[in-house]
PDB file of C-alpha atoms and ligand atoms in Angstrom:
ATOM      1  CA  MET A   1      14.353  13.128  14.739  1.00 53.00           C
ATOM      2  CA  GLN A   2      15.807  14.214  11.356  1.00 64.00           C
ATOM      3  CA  LEU A   3      13.940  10.980   9.525  1.00 65.00           C
ATOM      4  CA  TYR A   4      11.079  12.330  10.501  1.00 68.00           C
ATOM      5  CA  GLN A   5      11.036  15.836   9.982  1.00 67.00           C
ATOM      6  CA  LYS A   6      11.974  15.211   5.975  1.00 65.00           C
ATOM      7  CA  TRP A   7       9.130  12.549   5.435  1.00 66.00           C
ATOM      8  CA  ILE A   8       6.766  14.830   7.305  1.00 69.00           C
ATOM      9  CA  LEU A   9       7.967  18.030   4.937  1.00 62.00           C
ATOM     10  CA  LEU A  10       8.270  16.025   1.744  1.00 63.00           C
ATOM     11  CA  HIS A  11       4.003  14.242   2.417  1.00 66.00           C
ATOM     12  CA  GLN A  12       3.670  18.830   3.566  1.00 60.00           C
ATOM     13  CA  LEU A  13       4.707  18.977  -0.261  1.00 55.00           C
ATOM     14  CA  THR A  14       2.974  16.974  -1.778  1.00 59.00           C
ATOM     15  CA  CYS A  15       0.002  15.904  -0.103  1.00 63.00           C
ATOM     16  CA  ASN A  16      -2.894  15.883   2.098  1.00 67.00           C
ATOM     17  CA  ILE A  17      -1.258  14.675   4.775  1.00 70.00           C
ATOM     18  CA  ASP A  18      -2.957  15.943   8.394  1.00 70.00           C
ATOM     19  CA  ALA A  19       0.431  16.975  10.356  1.00 71.00           C
ATOM     20  CA  ASP A  20      -0.814  18.242  13.341  1.00 75.00           C
ATOM     21  CA  PHE A  21      -2.416  14.099  13.633  1.00 76.00           C
ATOM     22  CA  LEU A  22       0.643  13.199  12.880  1.00 76.00           C
ATOM     23  CA  GLU A  23       2.444  15.099  15.799  1.00 76.00           C
ATOM     24  CA  ASN A  24      -0.150  13.615  18.349  1.00 78.00           C
ATOM     25  CA  LEU A  25       0.547  10.187  17.420  1.00 80.00           C
ATOM     26  CA  ASP A  26       1.958   8.493  20.221  1.00 76.00           C
ATOM     27  CA  ASP A  27      -1.392   9.522  22.380  1.00 77.00           C
ATOM     28  CA  PHE A  28      -3.489   7.910  19.654  1.00 87.00           C
ATOM     29  CA  GLU A  29      -5.389   5.189  21.365  1.00 91.00           C
ATOM     30  CA  ILE A  30      -5.010   1.873  19.694  1.00 94.00           C
ATOM     31  CA  ARG A  31      -7.849  -1.279  19.976  1.00 95.00           C
ATOM     32  CA  ASP A  32      -6.810  -4.410  20.506  1.00 96.00           C
ATOM     33  CA  ASP A  33      -9.262  -5.330  17.467  1.00 95.00           C
ATOM     34  CA  ASP A  34      -8.174  -2.191  15.311  1.00 96.00           C
ATOM     35  CA  VAL A  35      -6.608  -3.546  11.392  1.00 97.00           C
ATOM     36  CA  PHE A  36      -3.846  -1.851   9.921  1.00 97.00           C
ATOM     37  CA  ILE A  37      -2.979  -2.478   6.190  1.00 98.00           C
ATOM     38  CA  ILE A  38       0.271  -0.868   5.699  1.00 98.00           C
ATOM     39  CA  THR A  39       1.634  -0.573   2.386  1.00 97.00           C
ATOM     40  CA  TYR A  40       4.358   1.631   0.614  1.00 97.00           C
ATOM     41  CA  PRO A  41       2.576   3.460  -1.924  1.00 96.00           C
ATOM     42  CA  LYS A  42       1.313   1.670  -5.137  1.00 97.00           C
ATOM     43  CA  SER A  43       2.371  -2.003  -3.652  1.00 98.00           C
ATOM     44  CA  GLY A  44      -0.996  -3.202  -3.584  1.00 98.00           C
ATOM     45  CA  THR A  45      -2.509  -0.837  -0.974  1.00 97.00           C
ATOM     46  CA  ILE A  46      -6.222  -1.114  -2.447  1.00 96.00           C
ATOM     47  CA  TRP A  47      -5.834  -3.962  -3.701  1.00 97.00           C
ATOM     48  CA  THR A  48      -5.553  -5.355   0.433  1.00 98.00           C
ATOM     49  CA  GLN A  49      -8.548  -2.932   1.358  1.00 96.00           C
ATOM     50  CA  GLN A  50     -10.939  -4.960  -0.712  1.00 94.00           C
ATOM     51  CA  ILE A  51      -9.647  -8.171   0.900  1.00 96.00           C
ATOM     52  CA  LEU A  52      -9.359  -6.511   3.517  1.00 95.00           C
ATOM     53  CA  SER A  53     -13.118  -5.220   4.097  1.00 92.00           C
ATOM     54  CA  LEU A  54     -14.943  -8.140   2.394  1.00 92.00           C
ATOM     55  CA  ILE A  55     -13.088 -10.187   4.614  1.00 93.00           C
ATOM     56  CA  TYR A  56     -15.000  -7.580   8.168  1.00 89.00           C
ATOM     57  CA  PHE A  57     -18.151  -7.317   6.034  1.00 81.00           C
ATOM     58  CA  GLU A  58     -18.761 -10.828   4.820  1.00 66.00           C
ATOM     59  CA  GLY A  59     -18.301 -10.833   1.162  1.00 60.00           C
ATOM     60  CA  HIS A  60     -20.740  -7.870   0.890  1.00 61.00           C
ATOM     61  CA  ARG A  61     -23.396  -9.888   2.986  1.00 57.00           C
ATOM     62  CA  ASN A  62     -24.193  -7.088   4.962  1.00 53.00           C
ATOM     63  CA  ARG A  63     -24.235  -4.040   2.742  1.00 58.00           C
ATOM     64  CA  THR A  64     -21.399  -2.719   2.596  1.00 60.00           C
ATOM     65  CA  GLU A  65     -21.727  -2.580  -0.930  1.00 66.00           C
ATOM     66  CA  ASP A  66     -22.453   1.058  -1.319  1.00 74.00           C
ATOM     67  CA  LEU A  67     -19.298   2.475   1.076  1.00 81.00           C
ATOM     68  CA  SER A  68     -16.687   2.986  -0.742  1.00 85.00           C
ATOM     69  CA  THR A  69     -13.350   0.369  -0.114  1.00 86.00           C
ATOM     70  CA  LEU A  70     -11.960   4.248   0.871  1.00 85.00           C
ATOM     71  CA  ASP A  71     -15.169   4.410   3.989  1.00 86.00           C
ATOM     72  CA  ARG A  72     -14.789   1.021   4.423  1.00 88.00           C
ATOM     73  CA  VAL A  73     -11.146   1.054   5.071  1.00 92.00           C
ATOM     74  CA  PRO A  74      -9.611   4.709   5.260  1.00 90.00           C
ATOM     75  CA  PHE A  75      -6.243   5.880   5.371  1.00 88.00           C
ATOM     76  CA  PHE A  76      -4.555   7.104   8.767  1.00 85.00           C
ATOM     77  CA  GLU A  77      -2.774  10.152   7.969  1.00 83.00           C
ATOM     78  CA  TYR A  78      -4.306  11.700   5.503  1.00 78.00           C
ATOM     79  CA  ASN A  79      -6.775  13.794   5.610  1.00 69.00           C
ATOM     80  CA  ILE A  80      -8.880  12.812   2.634  1.00 69.00           C
ATOM     81  CA  ARG A  81     -13.279  11.010   3.378  1.00 68.00           C
ATOM     82  CA  LYS A  82     -11.981  11.077   7.551  1.00 66.00           C
ATOM     83  CA  THR A  83     -14.801  12.207   9.361  1.00 65.00           C
ATOM     84  CA  ASP A  84     -15.210  10.969  12.259  1.00 71.00           C
ATOM     85  CA  PHE A  85     -13.129   7.691  11.245  1.00 71.00           C
ATOM     86  CA  LEU A  86     -11.384   7.173  14.240  1.00 77.00           C
ATOM     87  CA  ASN A  87     -14.356   7.218  16.654  1.00 82.00           C
ATOM     88  CA  ARG A  88     -16.461   4.303  14.331  1.00 85.00           C
ATOM     89  CA  PRO A  89     -17.402   0.997  16.180  1.00 87.00           C
ATOM     90  CA  SER A  90     -14.897  -1.924  16.549  1.00 90.00           C
ATOM     91  CA  PRO A  91     -12.885  -3.170  14.559  1.00 91.00           C
ATOM     92  CA  ARG A  92     -11.666  -0.351  12.880  1.00 93.00           C
ATOM     93  CA  LEU A  93     -10.198  -0.998   9.730  1.00 94.00           C
ATOM     94  CA  PHE A  94      -7.367   1.487   8.802  1.00 94.00           C
ATOM     95  CA  CYS A  95      -4.118   1.447   6.013  1.00 94.00           C
ATOM     96  CA  SER A  96      -0.957   3.977   6.185  1.00 93.00           C
ATOM     97  CA  HIS A  97       1.791   4.176   3.887  1.00 93.00           C
ATOM     98  CA  LEU A  98       3.845   5.268   7.742  1.00 91.00           C
ATOM     99  CA  PRO A  99       7.250   4.116   8.384  1.00 92.00           C
ATOM    100  CA  TYR A 100       7.542   2.066  11.307  1.00 93.00           C
ATOM    101  CA  TYR A 101       8.893   4.563  13.780  1.00 89.00           C
ATOM    102  CA  LEU A 102       5.696   7.144  12.935  1.00 87.00           C
ATOM    103  CA  VAL A 103       2.863   4.251  13.802  1.00 91.00           C
ATOM    104  CA  PRO A 104       1.505   5.205  17.315  1.00 91.00           C
ATOM    105  CA  LYS A 105       3.090   2.952  20.231  1.00 91.00           C
ATOM    106  CA  GLY A 106       0.035   1.540  21.143  1.00 93.00           C
ATOM    107  CA  LEU A 107       0.512  -1.307  18.279  1.00 95.00           C
ATOM    108  CA  LYS A 108       3.588  -2.239  19.619  1.00 94.00           C
ATOM    109  CA  SER A 109       1.033  -4.136  22.504  1.00 89.00           C
ATOM    110  CA  LYS A 110       1.108  -6.279  19.489  1.00 90.00           C
ATOM    111  CA  LYS A 111      -2.432  -6.945  19.384  1.00 94.00           C
ATOM    112  CA  ALA A 112      -3.607  -4.928  17.285  1.00 97.00           C
ATOM    113  CA  LYS A 113      -2.515  -6.448  13.942  1.00 98.00           C
ATOM    114  CA  ILE A 114      -0.964  -5.478  10.879  1.00 98.00           C
ATOM    115  CA  ILE A 115      -0.753  -6.781   7.112  1.00 98.00           C
ATOM    116  CA  TYR A 116       2.322  -4.758   5.641  1.00 98.00           C
ATOM    117  CA  VAL A 117       1.981  -5.577   1.391  1.00 98.00           C
ATOM    118  CA  TYR A 118       5.157  -5.306  -0.119  1.00 98.00           C
ATOM    119  CA  ARG A 119       5.593  -5.418  -4.471  1.00 98.00           C
ATOM    120  CA  ASN A 120       8.808  -6.268  -6.443  1.00 98.00           C
ATOM    121  CA  PRO A 121      10.280  -2.006  -6.257  1.00 98.00           C
ATOM    122  CA  LYS A 122      10.914  -1.914 -10.142  1.00 98.00           C
ATOM    123  CA  ASP A 123       7.222  -2.476 -10.512  1.00 98.00           C
ATOM    124  CA  VAL A 124       6.467  -0.339  -8.413  1.00 98.00           C
ATOM    125  CA  MET A 125       8.838   2.376  -9.349  1.00 98.00           C
ATOM    126  CA  THR A 126       6.912   1.743 -12.628  1.00 98.00           C
ATOM    127  CA  SER A 127       3.030   2.027 -11.394  1.00 98.00           C
ATOM    128  CA  TYR A 128       4.345   5.236  -9.783  1.00 97.00           C
ATOM    129  CA  PHE A 129       5.845   7.302 -12.625  1.00 97.00           C
ATOM    130  CA  HIS A 130       2.745   6.577 -14.393  1.00 96.00           C
ATOM    131  CA  PHE A 131       0.663   7.734 -10.967  1.00 95.00           C
ATOM    132  CA  SER A 132       2.571  11.093  -9.970  1.00 94.00           C
ATOM    133  CA  ASN A 133       1.810  12.055 -14.022  1.00 94.00           C
ATOM    134  CA  LEU A 134      -1.663  11.252 -12.845  1.00 93.00           C
ATOM    135  CA  VAL A 135      -2.923  12.691 -10.239  1.00 90.00           C
ATOM    136  CA  VAL A 136      -2.884  16.449  -9.330  1.00 88.00           C
ATOM    137  CA  THR A 137      -1.249  16.290  -6.112  1.00 84.00           C
ATOM    138  CA  LEU A 138       2.343  14.987  -7.270  1.00 87.00           C
ATOM    139  CA  GLU A 139       4.592  16.138  -8.727  1.00 88.00           C
ATOM    140  CA  ALA A 140       4.921  15.391 -12.815  1.00 91.00           C
ATOM    141  CA  VAL A 141       7.925  13.651 -14.107  1.00 93.00           C
ATOM    142  CA  ASN A 142       9.364  13.524 -17.658  1.00 88.00           C
ATOM    143  CA  ASN A 143      10.698  10.395 -18.187  1.00 96.00           C
ATOM    144  CA  MET A 144      11.469   7.701 -16.377  1.00 97.00           C
ATOM    145  CA  GLU A 145      15.297   8.743 -15.659  1.00 97.00           C
ATOM    146  CA  HIS A 146      14.155  11.679 -13.727  1.00 96.00           C
ATOM    147  CA  PHE A 147      11.464   9.945 -11.597  1.00 97.00           C
ATOM    148  CA  MET A 148      14.196   7.066 -10.764  1.00 98.00           C
ATOM    149  CA  LYS A 149      16.271   9.294  -9.347  1.00 97.00           C
ATOM    150  CA  ARG A 150      13.861  10.818  -7.601  1.00 95.00           C
ATOM    151  CA  PHE A 151      12.387   6.938  -6.308  1.00 96.00           C
ATOM    152  CA  LEU A 152      16.416   6.135  -5.743  1.00 97.00           C
ATOM    153  CA  ASP A 153      16.657   9.226  -3.651  1.00 93.00           C
ATOM    154  CA  GLY A 154      13.522   9.357  -1.642  1.00 92.00           C
ATOM    155  CA  ASN A 155      12.296  12.190  -2.457  1.00 90.00           C
ATOM    156  CA  VAL A 156       8.526  10.825  -2.955  1.00 91.00           C
ATOM    157  CA  VAL A 157       5.566   9.950  -1.051  1.00 87.00           C
ATOM    158  CA  GLY A 158       6.729   7.606   1.234  1.00 89.00           C
ATOM    159  CA  SER A 159       9.707   8.385   1.112  1.00 89.00           C
ATOM    160  CA  ARG A 160      12.739   6.155   0.688  1.00 94.00           C
ATOM    161  CA  TRP A 161      11.452   2.796  -0.540  1.00 97.00           C
ATOM    162  CA  PHE A 162      14.059   0.571   0.484  1.00 97.00           C
ATOM    163  CA  ASP A 163      14.320   2.389   4.125  1.00 95.00           C
ATOM    164  CA  HIS A 164      10.198   1.881   4.272  1.00 96.00           C
ATOM    165  CA  LEU A 165      10.150  -1.801   4.047  1.00 97.00           C
ATOM    166  CA  ARG A 166      13.659  -2.885   5.838  1.00 97.00           C
ATOM    167  CA  GLY A 167      12.768  -0.396   8.577  1.00 96.00           C
ATOM    168  CA  TRP A 168       9.630  -2.669   9.085  1.00 97.00           C
ATOM    169  CA  TYR A 169      10.983  -6.197   7.982  1.00 97.00           C
ATOM    170  CA  GLU A 170      13.940  -5.506  11.059  1.00 96.00           C
ATOM    171  CA  HIS A 171      11.298  -4.455  13.489  1.00 97.00           C
ATOM    172  CA  ARG A 172       8.795  -6.918  13.054  1.00 97.00           C
ATOM    173  CA  HIS A 173       9.188  -8.769  16.313  1.00 97.00           C
ATOM    174  CA  ASP A 174       7.858  -5.542  17.790  1.00 97.00           C
ATOM    175  CA  PHE A 175       4.313  -5.904  16.267  1.00 97.00           C
ATOM    176  CA  SER A 176       2.010  -8.199  15.086  1.00 98.00           C
ATOM    177  CA  ILE A 177       2.540  -8.437  11.401  1.00 98.00           C
ATOM    178  CA  LEU A 178       1.601 -10.558   8.339  1.00 98.00           C
ATOM    179  CA  PHE A 179       3.926  -9.670   5.492  1.00 98.00           C
ATOM    180  CA  MET A 180       2.306 -10.021   2.298  1.00 98.00           C
ATOM    181  CA  MET A 181       3.926 -10.192  -1.066  1.00 98.00           C
ATOM    182  CA  TYR A 182       1.811  -8.343  -4.133  1.00 98.00           C
ATOM    183  CA  GLU A 183       3.672 -11.022  -6.544  1.00 98.00           C
ATOM    184  CA  GLU A 184       1.965 -14.110  -4.352  1.00 98.00           C
ATOM    185  CA  MET A 185      -1.309 -12.380  -4.370  1.00 98.00           C
ATOM    186  CA  LYS A 186      -1.662 -11.779  -8.199  1.00 98.00           C
ATOM    187  CA  LYS A 187      -0.540 -15.540  -8.760  1.00 97.00           C
ATOM    188  CA  ASP A 188      -2.575 -17.151  -5.849  1.00 98.00           C
ATOM    189  CA  LEU A 189      -5.614 -14.956  -4.659  1.00 98.00           C
ATOM    190  CA  ARG A 190      -7.669 -17.297  -2.872  1.00 98.00           C
ATOM    191  CA  SER A 191      -4.678 -18.849  -0.871  1.00 98.00           C
ATOM    192  CA  SER A 192      -4.322 -14.650   0.255  1.00 98.00           C
ATOM    193  CA  VAL A 193      -7.230 -14.403   1.572  1.00 98.00           C
ATOM    194  CA  LEU A 194      -6.908 -17.573   3.346  1.00 98.00           C
ATOM    195  CA  LYS A 195      -3.520 -16.808   4.906  1.00 98.00           C
ATOM    196  CA  ILE A 196      -5.181 -13.436   5.458  1.00 98.00           C
ATOM    197  CA  SER A 197      -8.107 -14.454   7.084  1.00 97.00           C
ATOM    198  CA  HIS A 198      -6.396 -16.679   9.049  1.00 97.00           C
ATOM    199  CA  PHE A 199      -3.500 -14.156   9.947  1.00 98.00           C
ATOM    200  CA  LEU A 200      -7.013 -12.046  11.600  1.00 97.00           C
ATOM    201  CA  GLU A 201      -8.422 -15.186  13.346  1.00 95.00           C
ATOM    202  CA  LYS A 202     -11.589 -14.994  10.837  1.00 94.00           C
ATOM    203  CA  GLU A 203     -13.419 -17.984   9.447  1.00 92.00           C
ATOM    204  CA  LEU A 204     -14.974 -18.005   6.564  1.00 93.00           C
ATOM    205  CA  SER A 205     -17.241 -20.278   4.927  1.00 93.00           C
ATOM    206  CA  GLU A 206     -16.937 -21.863   1.743  1.00 94.00           C
ATOM    207  CA  GLU A 207     -19.002 -18.703  -0.400  1.00 92.00           C
ATOM    208  CA  ASP A 208     -17.301 -16.070   1.791  1.00 91.00           C
ATOM    209  CA  VAL A 209     -13.981 -16.752  -0.205  1.00 95.00           C
ATOM    210  CA  GLU A 210     -15.290 -17.326  -3.071  1.00 94.00           C
ATOM    211  CA  ALA A 211     -17.290 -14.475  -3.071  1.00 91.00           C
ATOM    212  CA  ILE A 212     -14.127 -12.456  -1.538  1.00 93.00           C
ATOM    213  CA  VAL A 213     -11.778 -13.541  -4.451  1.00 95.00           C
ATOM    214  CA  LYS A 214     -14.861 -12.641  -7.571  1.00 94.00           C
ATOM    215  CA  GLN A 215     -14.699  -9.215  -6.263  1.00 92.00           C
ATOM    216  CA  ALA A 216     -10.975  -8.801  -5.825  1.00 95.00           C
ATOM    217  CA  THR A 217      -9.596  -9.576  -8.851  1.00 96.00           C
ATOM    218  CA  PHE A 218      -8.180  -6.499 -11.212  1.00 97.00           C
ATOM    219  CA  GLN A 219     -11.196  -6.828 -14.009  1.00 96.00           C
ATOM    220  CA  ASN A 220     -14.421  -6.879 -10.839  1.00 94.00           C
ATOM    221  CA  MET A 221     -12.663  -3.904  -8.717  1.00 94.00           C
ATOM    222  CA  LYS A 222     -11.484  -1.981 -12.426  1.00 94.00           C
ATOM    223  CA  SER A 223     -15.475  -2.149 -12.598  1.00 92.00           C
ATOM    224  CA  ASP A 224     -16.921  -1.611  -9.423  1.00 91.00           C
ATOM    225  CA  PRO A 225     -17.217   2.486  -8.514  1.00 89.00           C
ATOM    226  CA  LYS A 226     -16.802   1.697  -4.612  1.00 88.00           C
ATOM    227  CA  ALA A 227     -13.596   0.213  -5.527  1.00 91.00           C
ATOM    228  CA  ASN A 228     -11.541   1.870  -8.085  1.00 89.00           C
ATOM    229  CA  TYR A 229     -11.008   5.234  -6.629  1.00 87.00           C
ATOM    230  CA  ASP A 230     -12.032   6.699  -9.869  1.00 86.00           C
ATOM    231  CA  GLU A 231     -14.539   9.020  -8.769  1.00 84.00           C
ATOM    232  CA  ILE A 232     -12.526   9.964  -5.936  1.00 82.00           C
ATOM    233  CA  LEU A 233      -9.086  10.541  -7.641  1.00 83.00           C
ATOM    234  CA  LYS A 234     -11.564  13.162 -10.396  1.00 83.00           C
ATOM    235  CA  TYR A 235     -13.577  14.700  -8.141  1.00 80.00           C
ATOM    236  CA  GLU A 236     -11.396  15.029  -4.468  1.00 79.00           C
ATOM    237  CA  VAL A 237      -7.841  14.570  -5.628  1.00 80.00           C
ATOM    238  CA  GLY A 238      -7.849  16.273  -8.976  1.00 85.00           C
ATOM    239  CA  LYS A 239      -6.147  14.484 -11.971  1.00 87.00           C
ATOM    240  CA  ARG A 240      -4.307  16.059 -14.773  1.00 90.00           C
ATOM    241  CA  THR A 241      -5.702  14.298 -17.560  1.00 86.00           C
ATOM    242  CA  ASP A 242      -8.829  11.845 -18.163  1.00 83.00           C
ATOM    243  CA  GLU A 243      -7.263   8.682 -19.562  1.00 87.00           C
ATOM    244  CA  GLY A 244      -5.402   6.409 -16.971  1.00 89.00           C
ATOM    245  CA  HIS A 245      -6.854   5.007 -13.754  1.00 91.00           C
ATOM    246  CA  PHE A 246      -5.787   3.812 -10.404  1.00 91.00           C
ATOM    247  CA  LEU A 247      -6.206   0.416 -11.443  1.00 95.00           C
ATOM    248  CA  ARG A 248      -3.760   0.931 -14.215  1.00 96.00           C
ATOM    249  CA  LYS A 249      -2.514  -2.869 -15.377  1.00 97.00           C
ATOM    250  CA  GLY A 250      -1.893  -4.952 -12.561  1.00 97.00           C
ATOM    251  CA  THR A 251       0.809  -6.690 -13.769  1.00 97.00           C
ATOM    252  CA  VAL A 252       3.816  -8.600 -12.140  1.00 98.00           C
ATOM    253  CA  GLY A 253       6.747  -7.768 -14.878  1.00 97.00           C
ATOM    254  CA  ASP A 254       5.618  -4.168 -16.424  1.00 97.00           C
ATOM    255  CA  TRP A 255       9.062  -2.785 -15.380  1.00 98.00           C
ATOM    256  CA  LYS A 256      10.262  -4.748 -18.477  1.00 97.00           C
ATOM    257  CA  HIS A 257       8.912  -2.009 -21.016  1.00 97.00           C
ATOM    258  CA  HIS A 258       9.451   0.314 -18.906  1.00 97.00           C
ATOM    259  CA  LEU A 259      13.531   0.326 -17.953  1.00 98.00           C
ATOM    260  CA  SER A 260      15.918   0.406 -20.206  1.00 98.00           C
ATOM    261  CA  VAL A 261      19.066  -2.504 -20.313  1.00 98.00           C
ATOM    262  CA  GLU A 262      21.472   0.072 -18.557  1.00 98.00           C
ATOM    263  CA  GLN A 263      18.646   1.273 -15.914  1.00 98.00           C
ATOM    264  CA  ASN A 264      18.086  -1.777 -14.867  1.00 98.00           C
ATOM    265  CA  GLU A 265      21.500  -2.670 -14.229  1.00 98.00           C
ATOM    266  CA  ARG A 266      22.265   0.367 -12.059  1.00 98.00           C
ATOM    267  CA  PHE A 267      18.530  -0.361 -10.222  1.00 98.00           C
ATOM    268  CA  ASP A 268      20.498  -4.048  -9.880  1.00 98.00           C
ATOM    269  CA  LYS A 269      23.087  -3.014  -8.047  1.00 98.00           C
ATOM    270  CA  ILE A 270      21.253  -0.627  -5.790  1.00 98.00           C
ATOM    271  CA  PHE A 271      18.900  -3.154  -4.647  1.00 98.00           C
ATOM    272  CA  GLN A 272      21.507  -5.426  -3.547  1.00 97.00           C
ATOM    273  CA  ARG A 273      23.243  -3.415  -1.861  1.00 96.00           C
ATOM    274  CA  ASN A 274      20.676  -1.968   0.180  1.00 96.00           C
ATOM    275  CA  MET A 275      19.100  -5.295   0.138  1.00 96.00           C
ATOM    276  CA  LYS A 276      21.266  -7.015   1.864  1.00 92.00           C
ATOM    277  CA  ASN A 277      20.542  -9.185   4.886  1.00 89.00           C
ATOM    278  CA  VAL A 278      17.085  -8.733   4.286  1.00 94.00           C
ATOM    279  CA  PRO A 279      15.956 -12.618   3.061  1.00 94.00           C
ATOM    280  CA  LEU A 280      12.475 -11.469   1.778  1.00 96.00           C
ATOM    281  CA  LYS A 281      11.828 -12.859  -1.012  1.00 96.00           C
ATOM    282  CA  PHE A 282      11.367 -11.399  -4.480  1.00 97.00           C
ATOM    283  CA  ILE A 283       9.651 -12.189  -7.747  1.00 97.00           C
ATOM    284  CA  TRP A 284      10.247  -9.654 -11.027  1.00 97.00           C
ATOM    285  CA  ASP A 285       7.930 -11.306 -13.102  1.00 95.00           C
ATOM    286  CA  LEU A 286       5.488 -14.194 -13.426  1.00 90.00           C
ATOM    287  CA  ASN A 287       7.045 -16.129 -16.558  1.00 79.00           C
ATOM    288  CA  GLU A 288      10.472 -16.184 -14.538  1.00 62.00           C
ATOM    289  CA  GLU A 289       9.174 -18.302 -12.459  1.00 57.00           C
TER     290      GLU A 289
HETATM  291  P1  LIG B 301      -0.406  -0.427 -11.775  1.00 55.37           P
HETATM  292  O1  LIG B 301       0.220   0.699 -11.566  1.00 55.37           O
HETATM  293  O2  LIG B 301       0.999  -1.113 -11.566  1.00 55.37           O
HETATM  294  O3  LIG B 301      -1.481  -1.511 -12.161  1.00 55.37           O
HETATM  295  P2  LIG B 301      -1.718   0.867  -4.406  1.00 55.37           P
HETATM  296  O4  LIG B 301      -3.051   0.941  -3.894  1.00 55.37           O
HETATM  297  O5  LIG B 301      -0.901   0.884  -3.217  1.00 55.37           O
HETATM  298  O6  LIG B 301      -1.591   2.701  -4.323  1.00 55.37           O
HETATM  299  O7  LIG B 301      -1.163   0.370  -5.653  1.00 55.37           O
HETATM  300  C1  LIG B 301      -1.489   0.382  -7.237  1.00 55.37           C
HETATM  301  C2  LIG B 301      -1.338  -0.740  -7.988  1.00 55.37           C
HETATM  302  O8  LIG B 301      -1.968  -1.550  -7.239  1.00 55.37           O
HETATM  303  C3  LIG B 301      -1.510  -0.582  -9.370  1.00 55.37           C
HETATM  304  O9  LIG B 301      -0.673  -1.054 -10.019  1.00 55.37           O
HETATM  305  C4  LIG B 301      -3.225  -0.992  -9.127  1.00 55.37           C
HETATM  306  O10 LIG B 301      -3.285  -1.813 -10.655  1.00 55.37           O
HETATM  307  C5  LIG B 301      -2.700  -1.881  -8.121  1.00 55.37           C
HETATM  308  N1  LIG B 301      -4.066  -3.068  -7.868  1.00 55.37           N
HETATM  309  C6  LIG B 301      -4.738  -2.916  -7.286  1.00 55.37           C
HETATM  310  N2  LIG B 301      -5.971  -3.433  -7.418  1.00 55.37           N
HETATM  311  C7  LIG B 301      -5.142  -4.963  -7.713  1.00 55.37           C
HETATM  312  C8  LIG B 301      -5.932  -5.682  -8.207  1.00 55.37           C
HETATM  313  N3  LIG B 301      -7.239  -6.201  -7.634  1.00 55.37           N
HETATM  314  N4  LIG B 301      -5.315  -6.733  -8.520  1.00 55.37           N
HETATM  315  C9  LIG B 301      -3.336  -6.629  -8.819  1.00 55.37           C
HETATM  316  N5  LIG B 301      -3.219  -5.213  -8.950  1.00 55.37           N
HETATM  317  C10 LIG B 301      -4.059  -4.451  -8.212  1.00 55.37           C
END
């Protein structure tokens, strides 16, 4: 399949992809209580990993605070922190950037659950631009114009943002899937935690909800070495500079500081053309609501 090959190739060139594992994904046995977070990169993956793991580990009251978020919710397709991750006791929590056509067929049984998090693509692109200049596994970029072309053409890990979101949205009925929006999580973290726990049929006490919300704020995650990826980035992935963090700004509308008026108008036209008939809501700036 052409799309499949393009996806593998891009990822092999730029990051630590487990290509053999992907080749055999059809045989991968999904358990009924598996939970997957699926995102396009830079859309709030680590944030949702933190929320999800806190929901399952009752706000850290069973001593999971010693484990990094990535160990609690490992990446499915990357060769990072993967030791024996498939044989973990249930419920297994995973995160992934896979497009809908590459995930294990077993997910279509609709028993295992998927949380798909999306974010307005101008902020995704802005976050990705900074991230590409931060980590050694990604190709650095000179300026936003250069990166915008790459992003819109899909020559980045994750492939084309439009295809990723559209694909998952149009195939949503094949899966048990909850769509979450980064900006809504930002606006109301507590309601977002409740929405996710409700979808997972996990009842939480008021105390748990409070603990989760507190530990999933940007400030708390940024200062929590188990949740901020700083060490993993520095020692396992590799950083180009000591400045710059995985948890960079965590805001809505930062694109306004990085796109020119002309770039913004061009982006809007492409967005409208590509997102026709996708009735998902987008929030571009929290002040404009
Ligand atoms: P910015 O670069 O705009 O700051 P991912 O985990 O999918 O790669 O997404 C990373 C983006 O999510 C980064 O965006 C990061 O700061 C943001 N993020 C991570 N945790 C967050 C939180 N608790 N609240 C808000 N944004 C968060």
